[in-house]
Coordinates of N, CA and C in Angstrom, one line a residue:
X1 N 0.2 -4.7 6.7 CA 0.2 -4.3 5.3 C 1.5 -4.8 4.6
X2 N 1.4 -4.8 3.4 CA 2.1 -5.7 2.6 C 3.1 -4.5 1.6
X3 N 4.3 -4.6 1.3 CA 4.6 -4.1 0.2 C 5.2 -5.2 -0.6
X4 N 4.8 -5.5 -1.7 CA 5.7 -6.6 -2.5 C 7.2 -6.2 -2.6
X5 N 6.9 -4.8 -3.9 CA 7.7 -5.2 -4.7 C 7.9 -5.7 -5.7
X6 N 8.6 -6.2 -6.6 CA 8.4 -7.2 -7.8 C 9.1 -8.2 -7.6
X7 N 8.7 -9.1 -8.7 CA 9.1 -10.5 -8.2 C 10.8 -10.7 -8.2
X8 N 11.5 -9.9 -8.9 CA 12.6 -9.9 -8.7 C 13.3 -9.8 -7.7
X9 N 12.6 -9.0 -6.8 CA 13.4 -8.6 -5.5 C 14.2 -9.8 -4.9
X10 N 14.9 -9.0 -3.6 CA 15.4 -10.3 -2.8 C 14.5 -10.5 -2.0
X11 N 14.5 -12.2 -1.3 CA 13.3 -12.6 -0.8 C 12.8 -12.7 0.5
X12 N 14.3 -11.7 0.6 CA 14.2 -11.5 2.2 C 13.0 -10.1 2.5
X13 N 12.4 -10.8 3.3 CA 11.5 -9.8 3.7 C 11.9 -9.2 5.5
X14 N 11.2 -7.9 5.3 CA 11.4 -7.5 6.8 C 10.3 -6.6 7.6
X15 N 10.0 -6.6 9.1 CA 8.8 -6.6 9.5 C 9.1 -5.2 10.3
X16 N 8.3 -4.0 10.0 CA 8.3 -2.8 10.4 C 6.9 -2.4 11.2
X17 N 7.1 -1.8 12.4 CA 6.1 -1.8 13.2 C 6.4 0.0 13.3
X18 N 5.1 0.5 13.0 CA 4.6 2.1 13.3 C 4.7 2.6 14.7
X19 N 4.6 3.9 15.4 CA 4.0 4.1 15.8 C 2.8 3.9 16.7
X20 N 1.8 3.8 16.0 CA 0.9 3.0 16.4 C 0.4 1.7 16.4
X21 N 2.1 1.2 16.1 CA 1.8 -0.9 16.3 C 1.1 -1.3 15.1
X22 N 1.0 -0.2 14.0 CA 0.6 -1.5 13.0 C 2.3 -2.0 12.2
X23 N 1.9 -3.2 11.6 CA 2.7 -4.0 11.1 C 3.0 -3.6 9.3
X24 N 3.9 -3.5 9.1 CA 4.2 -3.9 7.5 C 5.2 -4.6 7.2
X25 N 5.3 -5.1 6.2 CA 6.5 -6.2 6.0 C 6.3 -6.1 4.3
X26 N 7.4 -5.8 4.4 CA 8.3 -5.1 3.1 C 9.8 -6.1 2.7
X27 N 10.0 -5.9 1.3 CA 10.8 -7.0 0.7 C 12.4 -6.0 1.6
X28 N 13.3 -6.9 1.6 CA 14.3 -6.3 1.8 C 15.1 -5.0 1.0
X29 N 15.3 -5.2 0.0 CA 15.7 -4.0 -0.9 C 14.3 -2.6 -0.9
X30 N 13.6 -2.8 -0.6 CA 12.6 -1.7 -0.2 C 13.1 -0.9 1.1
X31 N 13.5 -1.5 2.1 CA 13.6 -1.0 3.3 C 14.9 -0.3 3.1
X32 N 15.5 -1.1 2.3 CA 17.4 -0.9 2.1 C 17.2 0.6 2.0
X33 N 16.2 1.3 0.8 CA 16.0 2.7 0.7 C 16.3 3.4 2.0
X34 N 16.2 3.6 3.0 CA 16.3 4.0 4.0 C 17.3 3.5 4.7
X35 N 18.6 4.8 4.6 CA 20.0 4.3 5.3 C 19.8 3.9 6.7
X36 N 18.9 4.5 7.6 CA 18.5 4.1 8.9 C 18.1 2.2 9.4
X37 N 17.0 2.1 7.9 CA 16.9 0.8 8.3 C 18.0 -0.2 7.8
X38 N 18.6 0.3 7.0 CA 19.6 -0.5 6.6 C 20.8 -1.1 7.6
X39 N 21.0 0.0 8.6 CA 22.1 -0.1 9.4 C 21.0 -1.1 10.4
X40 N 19.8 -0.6 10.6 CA 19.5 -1.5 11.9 C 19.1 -2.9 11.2
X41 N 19.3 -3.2 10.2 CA 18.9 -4.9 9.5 C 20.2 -4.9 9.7
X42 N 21.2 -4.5 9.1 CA 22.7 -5.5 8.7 C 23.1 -5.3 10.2
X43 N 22.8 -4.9 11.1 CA 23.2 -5.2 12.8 C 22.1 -6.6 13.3
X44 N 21.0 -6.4 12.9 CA 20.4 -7.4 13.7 C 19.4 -8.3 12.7
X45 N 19.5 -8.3 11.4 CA 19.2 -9.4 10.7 C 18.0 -9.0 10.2
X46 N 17.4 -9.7 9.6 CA 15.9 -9.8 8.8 C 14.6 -10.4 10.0
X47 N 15.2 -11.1 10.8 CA 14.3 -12.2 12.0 C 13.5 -11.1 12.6
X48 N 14.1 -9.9 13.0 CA 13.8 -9.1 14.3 C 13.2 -8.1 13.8
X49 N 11.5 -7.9 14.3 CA 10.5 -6.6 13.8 C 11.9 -5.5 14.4
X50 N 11.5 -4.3 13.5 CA 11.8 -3.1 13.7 C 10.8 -2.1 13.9
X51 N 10.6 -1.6 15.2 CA 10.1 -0.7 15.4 C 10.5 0.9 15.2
X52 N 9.6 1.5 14.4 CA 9.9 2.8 14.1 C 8.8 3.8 14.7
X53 N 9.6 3.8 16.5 CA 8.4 5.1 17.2 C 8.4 6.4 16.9
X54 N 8.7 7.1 16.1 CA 8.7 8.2 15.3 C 7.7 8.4 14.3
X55 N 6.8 7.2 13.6 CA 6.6 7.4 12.3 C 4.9 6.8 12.4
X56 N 3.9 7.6 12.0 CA 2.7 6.8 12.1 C 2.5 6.0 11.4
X57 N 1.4 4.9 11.0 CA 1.0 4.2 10.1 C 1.0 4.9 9.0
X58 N 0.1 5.9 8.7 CA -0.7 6.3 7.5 C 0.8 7.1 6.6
X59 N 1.5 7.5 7.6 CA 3.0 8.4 7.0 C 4.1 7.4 6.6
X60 N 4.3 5.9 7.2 CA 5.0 4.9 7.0 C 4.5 4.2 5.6
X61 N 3.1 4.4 5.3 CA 2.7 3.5 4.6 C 3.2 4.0 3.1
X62 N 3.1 5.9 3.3 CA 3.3 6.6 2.5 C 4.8 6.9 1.9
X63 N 5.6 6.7 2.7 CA 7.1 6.1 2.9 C 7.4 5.3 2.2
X64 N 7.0 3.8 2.5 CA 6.7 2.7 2.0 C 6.8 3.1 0.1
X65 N 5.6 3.5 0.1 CA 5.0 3.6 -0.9 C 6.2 3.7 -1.9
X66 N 6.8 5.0 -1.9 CA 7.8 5.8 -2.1 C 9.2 4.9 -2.3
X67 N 9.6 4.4 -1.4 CA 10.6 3.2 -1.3 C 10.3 2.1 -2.3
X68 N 9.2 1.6 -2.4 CA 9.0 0.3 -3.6 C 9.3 0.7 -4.4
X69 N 8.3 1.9 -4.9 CA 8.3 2.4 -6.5 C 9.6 3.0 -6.7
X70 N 10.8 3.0 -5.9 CA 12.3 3.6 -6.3 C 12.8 2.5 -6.2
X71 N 13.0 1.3 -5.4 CA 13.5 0.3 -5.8 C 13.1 -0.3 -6.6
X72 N 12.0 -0.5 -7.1 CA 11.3 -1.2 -8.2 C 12.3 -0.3 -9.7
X73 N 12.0 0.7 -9.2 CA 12.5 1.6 -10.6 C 13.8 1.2 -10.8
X74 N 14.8 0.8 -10.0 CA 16.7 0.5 -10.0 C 16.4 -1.0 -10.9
X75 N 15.6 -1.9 -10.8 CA 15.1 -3.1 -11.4 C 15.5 -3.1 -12.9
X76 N 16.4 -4.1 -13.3 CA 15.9 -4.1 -14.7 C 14.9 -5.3 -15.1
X77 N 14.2 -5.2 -16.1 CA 12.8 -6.0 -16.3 C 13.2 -6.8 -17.4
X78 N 13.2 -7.6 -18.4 CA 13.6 -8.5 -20.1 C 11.9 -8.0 -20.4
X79 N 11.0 -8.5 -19.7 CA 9.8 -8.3 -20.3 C 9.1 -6.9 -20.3
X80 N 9.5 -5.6 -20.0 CA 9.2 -4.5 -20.2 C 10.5 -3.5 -20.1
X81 N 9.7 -2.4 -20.9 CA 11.2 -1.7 -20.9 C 11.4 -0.5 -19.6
X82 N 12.3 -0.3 -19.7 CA 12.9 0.7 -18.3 C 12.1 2.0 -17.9
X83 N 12.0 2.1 -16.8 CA 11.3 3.2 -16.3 C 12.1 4.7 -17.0
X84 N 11.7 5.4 -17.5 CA 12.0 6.7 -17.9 C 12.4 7.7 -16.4
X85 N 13.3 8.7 -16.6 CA 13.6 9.7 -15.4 C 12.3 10.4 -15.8
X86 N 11.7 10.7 -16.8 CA 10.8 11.0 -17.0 C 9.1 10.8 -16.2
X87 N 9.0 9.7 -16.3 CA 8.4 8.7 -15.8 C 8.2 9.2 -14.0
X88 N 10.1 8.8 -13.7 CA 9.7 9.0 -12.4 C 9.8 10.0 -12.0
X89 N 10.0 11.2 -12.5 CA 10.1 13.3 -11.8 C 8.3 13.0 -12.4
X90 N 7.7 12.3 -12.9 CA 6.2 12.6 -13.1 C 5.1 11.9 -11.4
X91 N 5.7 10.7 -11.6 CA 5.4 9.7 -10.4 C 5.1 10.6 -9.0
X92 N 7.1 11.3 -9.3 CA 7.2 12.2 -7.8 C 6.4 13.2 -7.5
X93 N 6.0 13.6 -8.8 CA 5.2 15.0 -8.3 C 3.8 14.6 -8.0
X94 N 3.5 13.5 -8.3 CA 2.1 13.1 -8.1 C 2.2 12.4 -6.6
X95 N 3.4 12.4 -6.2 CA 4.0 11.8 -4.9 C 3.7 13.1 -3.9
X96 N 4.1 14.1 -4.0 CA 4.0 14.8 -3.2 C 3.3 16.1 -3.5
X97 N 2.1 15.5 -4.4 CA 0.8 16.6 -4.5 C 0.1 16.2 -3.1
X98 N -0.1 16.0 -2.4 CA -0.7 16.2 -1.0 C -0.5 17.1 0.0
X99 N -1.7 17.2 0.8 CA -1.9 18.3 1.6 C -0.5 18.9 2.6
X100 N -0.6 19.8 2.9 CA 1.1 20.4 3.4 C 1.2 19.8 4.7
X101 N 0.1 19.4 5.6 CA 0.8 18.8 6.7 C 1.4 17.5 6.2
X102 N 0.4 16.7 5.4 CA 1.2 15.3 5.1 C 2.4 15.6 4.5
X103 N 3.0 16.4 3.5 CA 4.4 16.9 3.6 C 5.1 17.1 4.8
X104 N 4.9 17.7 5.9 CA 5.7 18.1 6.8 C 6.3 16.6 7.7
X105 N 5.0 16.2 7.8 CA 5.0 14.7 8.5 C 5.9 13.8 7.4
X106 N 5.5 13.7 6.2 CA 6.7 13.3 5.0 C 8.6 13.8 5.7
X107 N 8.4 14.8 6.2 CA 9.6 15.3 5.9 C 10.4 14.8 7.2
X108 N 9.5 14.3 8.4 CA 10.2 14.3 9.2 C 10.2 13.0 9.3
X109 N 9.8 11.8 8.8 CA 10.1 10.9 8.5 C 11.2 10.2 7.6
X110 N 11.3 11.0 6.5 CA 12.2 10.9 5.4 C 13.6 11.4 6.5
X111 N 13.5 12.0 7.6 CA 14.8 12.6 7.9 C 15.2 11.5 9.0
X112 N 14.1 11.1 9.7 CA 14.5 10.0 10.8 C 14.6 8.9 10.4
X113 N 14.2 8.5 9.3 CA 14.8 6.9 8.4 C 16.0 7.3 7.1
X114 N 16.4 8.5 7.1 CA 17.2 8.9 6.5 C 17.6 8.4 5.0
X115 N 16.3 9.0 4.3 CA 16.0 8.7 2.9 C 16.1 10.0 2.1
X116 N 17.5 10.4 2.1 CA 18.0 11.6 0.9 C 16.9 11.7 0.1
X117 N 16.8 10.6 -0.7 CA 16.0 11.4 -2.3 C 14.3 11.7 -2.1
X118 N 14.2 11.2 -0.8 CA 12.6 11.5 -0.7 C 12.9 12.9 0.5
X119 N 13.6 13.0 0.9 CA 13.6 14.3 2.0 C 14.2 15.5 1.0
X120 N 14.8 15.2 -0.2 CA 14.8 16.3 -1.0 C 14.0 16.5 -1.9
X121 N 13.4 15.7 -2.4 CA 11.8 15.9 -2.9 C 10.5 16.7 -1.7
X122 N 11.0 16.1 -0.8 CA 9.6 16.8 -0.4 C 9.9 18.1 0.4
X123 N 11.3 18.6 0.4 CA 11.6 20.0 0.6 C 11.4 20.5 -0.3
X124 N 12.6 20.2 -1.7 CA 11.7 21.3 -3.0 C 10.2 21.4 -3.1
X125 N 9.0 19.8 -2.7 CA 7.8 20.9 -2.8 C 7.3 21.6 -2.2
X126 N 7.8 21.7 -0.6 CA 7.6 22.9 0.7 C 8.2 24.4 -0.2
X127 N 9.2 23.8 -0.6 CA 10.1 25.2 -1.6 C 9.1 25.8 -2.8
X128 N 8.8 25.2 -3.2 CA 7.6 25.2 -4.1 C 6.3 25.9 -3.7
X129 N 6.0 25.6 -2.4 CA 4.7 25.8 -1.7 C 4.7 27.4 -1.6
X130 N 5.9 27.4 -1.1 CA 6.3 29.0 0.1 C 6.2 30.0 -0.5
X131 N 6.9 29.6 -2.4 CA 7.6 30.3 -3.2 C 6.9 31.7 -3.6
X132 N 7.2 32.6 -3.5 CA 6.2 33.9 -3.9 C 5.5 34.5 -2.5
X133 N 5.3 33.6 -1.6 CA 4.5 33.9 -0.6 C 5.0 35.1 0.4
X134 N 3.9 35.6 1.0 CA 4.3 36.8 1.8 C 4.7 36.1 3.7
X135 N 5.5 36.9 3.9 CA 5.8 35.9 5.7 C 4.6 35.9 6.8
X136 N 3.6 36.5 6.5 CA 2.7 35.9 6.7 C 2.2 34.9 6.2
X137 N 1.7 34.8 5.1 CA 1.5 33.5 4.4 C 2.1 32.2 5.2
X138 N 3.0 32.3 4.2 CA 4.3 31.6 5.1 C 4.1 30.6 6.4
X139 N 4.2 32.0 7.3 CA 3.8 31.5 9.0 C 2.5 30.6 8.9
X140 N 1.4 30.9 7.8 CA 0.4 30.0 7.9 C 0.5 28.7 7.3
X141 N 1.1 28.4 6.3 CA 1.4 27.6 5.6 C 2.1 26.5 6.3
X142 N 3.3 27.0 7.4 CA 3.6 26.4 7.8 C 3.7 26.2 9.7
X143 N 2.6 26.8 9.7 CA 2.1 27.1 11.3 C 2.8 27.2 12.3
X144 N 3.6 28.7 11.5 CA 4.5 29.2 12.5 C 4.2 30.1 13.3
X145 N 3.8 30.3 14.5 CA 3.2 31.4 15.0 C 4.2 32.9 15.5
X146 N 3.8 33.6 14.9 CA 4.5 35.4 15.1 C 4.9 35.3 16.4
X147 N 6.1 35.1 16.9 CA 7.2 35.6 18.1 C 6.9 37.3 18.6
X148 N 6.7 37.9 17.3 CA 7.0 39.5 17.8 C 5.4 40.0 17.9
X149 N 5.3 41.0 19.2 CA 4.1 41.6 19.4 C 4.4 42.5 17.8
X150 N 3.1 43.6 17.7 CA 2.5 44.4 16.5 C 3.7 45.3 17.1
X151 N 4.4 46.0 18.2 CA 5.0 47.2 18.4 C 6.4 46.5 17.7
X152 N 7.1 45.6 18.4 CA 8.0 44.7 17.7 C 8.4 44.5 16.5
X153 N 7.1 44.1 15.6 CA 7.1 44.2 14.0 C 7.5 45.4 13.8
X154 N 6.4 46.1 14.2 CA 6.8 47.8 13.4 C 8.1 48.3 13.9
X155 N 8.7 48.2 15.0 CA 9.9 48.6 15.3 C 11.1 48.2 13.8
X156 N 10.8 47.0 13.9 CA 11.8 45.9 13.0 C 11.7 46.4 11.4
X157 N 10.3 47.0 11.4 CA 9.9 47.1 9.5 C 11.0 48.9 9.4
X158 N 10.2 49.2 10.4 CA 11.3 50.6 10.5 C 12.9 50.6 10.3
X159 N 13.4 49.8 11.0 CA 14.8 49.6 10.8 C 15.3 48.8 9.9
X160 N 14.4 48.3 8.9 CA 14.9 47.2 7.9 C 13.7 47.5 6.9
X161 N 13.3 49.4 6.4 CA 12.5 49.3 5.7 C 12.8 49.2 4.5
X162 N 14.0 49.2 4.2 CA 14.8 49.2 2.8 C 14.9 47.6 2.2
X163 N 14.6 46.8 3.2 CA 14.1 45.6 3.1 C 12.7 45.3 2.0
X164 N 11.9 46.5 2.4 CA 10.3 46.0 1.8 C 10.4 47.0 1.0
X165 N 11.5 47.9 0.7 CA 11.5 48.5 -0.9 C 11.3 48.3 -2.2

């Protein structure tokens, strides 16, 4: 898979392998987004695929995705005018309107290629998600399974009923 980029970019490109062995190759300033790959290109060059065993295709691609369209946005253009913050808090939310596992998978990718502005977007919308919800909810939303037997709970609600007041 390909990510361009715009024609501006630098023309260094670099070759990222998933997970599951698929390939992308992305302009250099794309990948720069990600302090992780950054450090492992300025150690070992542009020449040498980077494998990222952490991350699948479909979540890398989505990554990807996310990385162009923010370096693209740092771009200035003569022939069109500049991307609005506007623009892009609209982009992001359309970025991470997807289903909550592909957020979580989002999240733990954004933290192993260590890309701040997409792992704090995609917490606020887990924060978002949760927001209002009861801990049950919650546990399902984010498939956490209840630790405490039913005698447990009710022991706990009793001593902390001033809690659910």
């Amino acid at each position: 898979m390909h990510f361009q980029g715009s024609p501006n970019m630098a023309e260094k490109r670099v070759k990222l392998i998933s997970s599951d062995n698929d390939e992308f190759e992305v302009d250099e300033a794309v990948a720069f987004e990600s302090e992780t790959l950054r450090n492992m290109i300025q150690d070992t060059g542009t020449n040498v695929p980077i494998s990222i065993p952490n991350v699948s295709s479909d979540i890398l691609a989505k990554v990807l995705e996310y990385c162009s369209y923010h370096a693209e946005t740092m771009e200035t253009h003569d022939d069109k005018p500049p991307i609005t913050d506007a623009q892009i808090r609209e982009w992001d939310a359309d970025f991470v309107d997807v289903h909550p596992a592909t957020l979580y998978s989002l999240i733990l990718a954004a933290n192993y290629l260590n890309i701040k502005n997409l792992l704090d977007l995609i917490c606020q919308a887990v924060a978002n998600n949760i927001r209002g919800k009861t801990a049950v909810e919650i546990r399902k939303i984010l498939h956490i399974q209840d630790d405490f037997t039913y005698e447990e709970e009710m022991e706990i609600r009793r001593e902390t009923k001033w809690a659910f007041d």
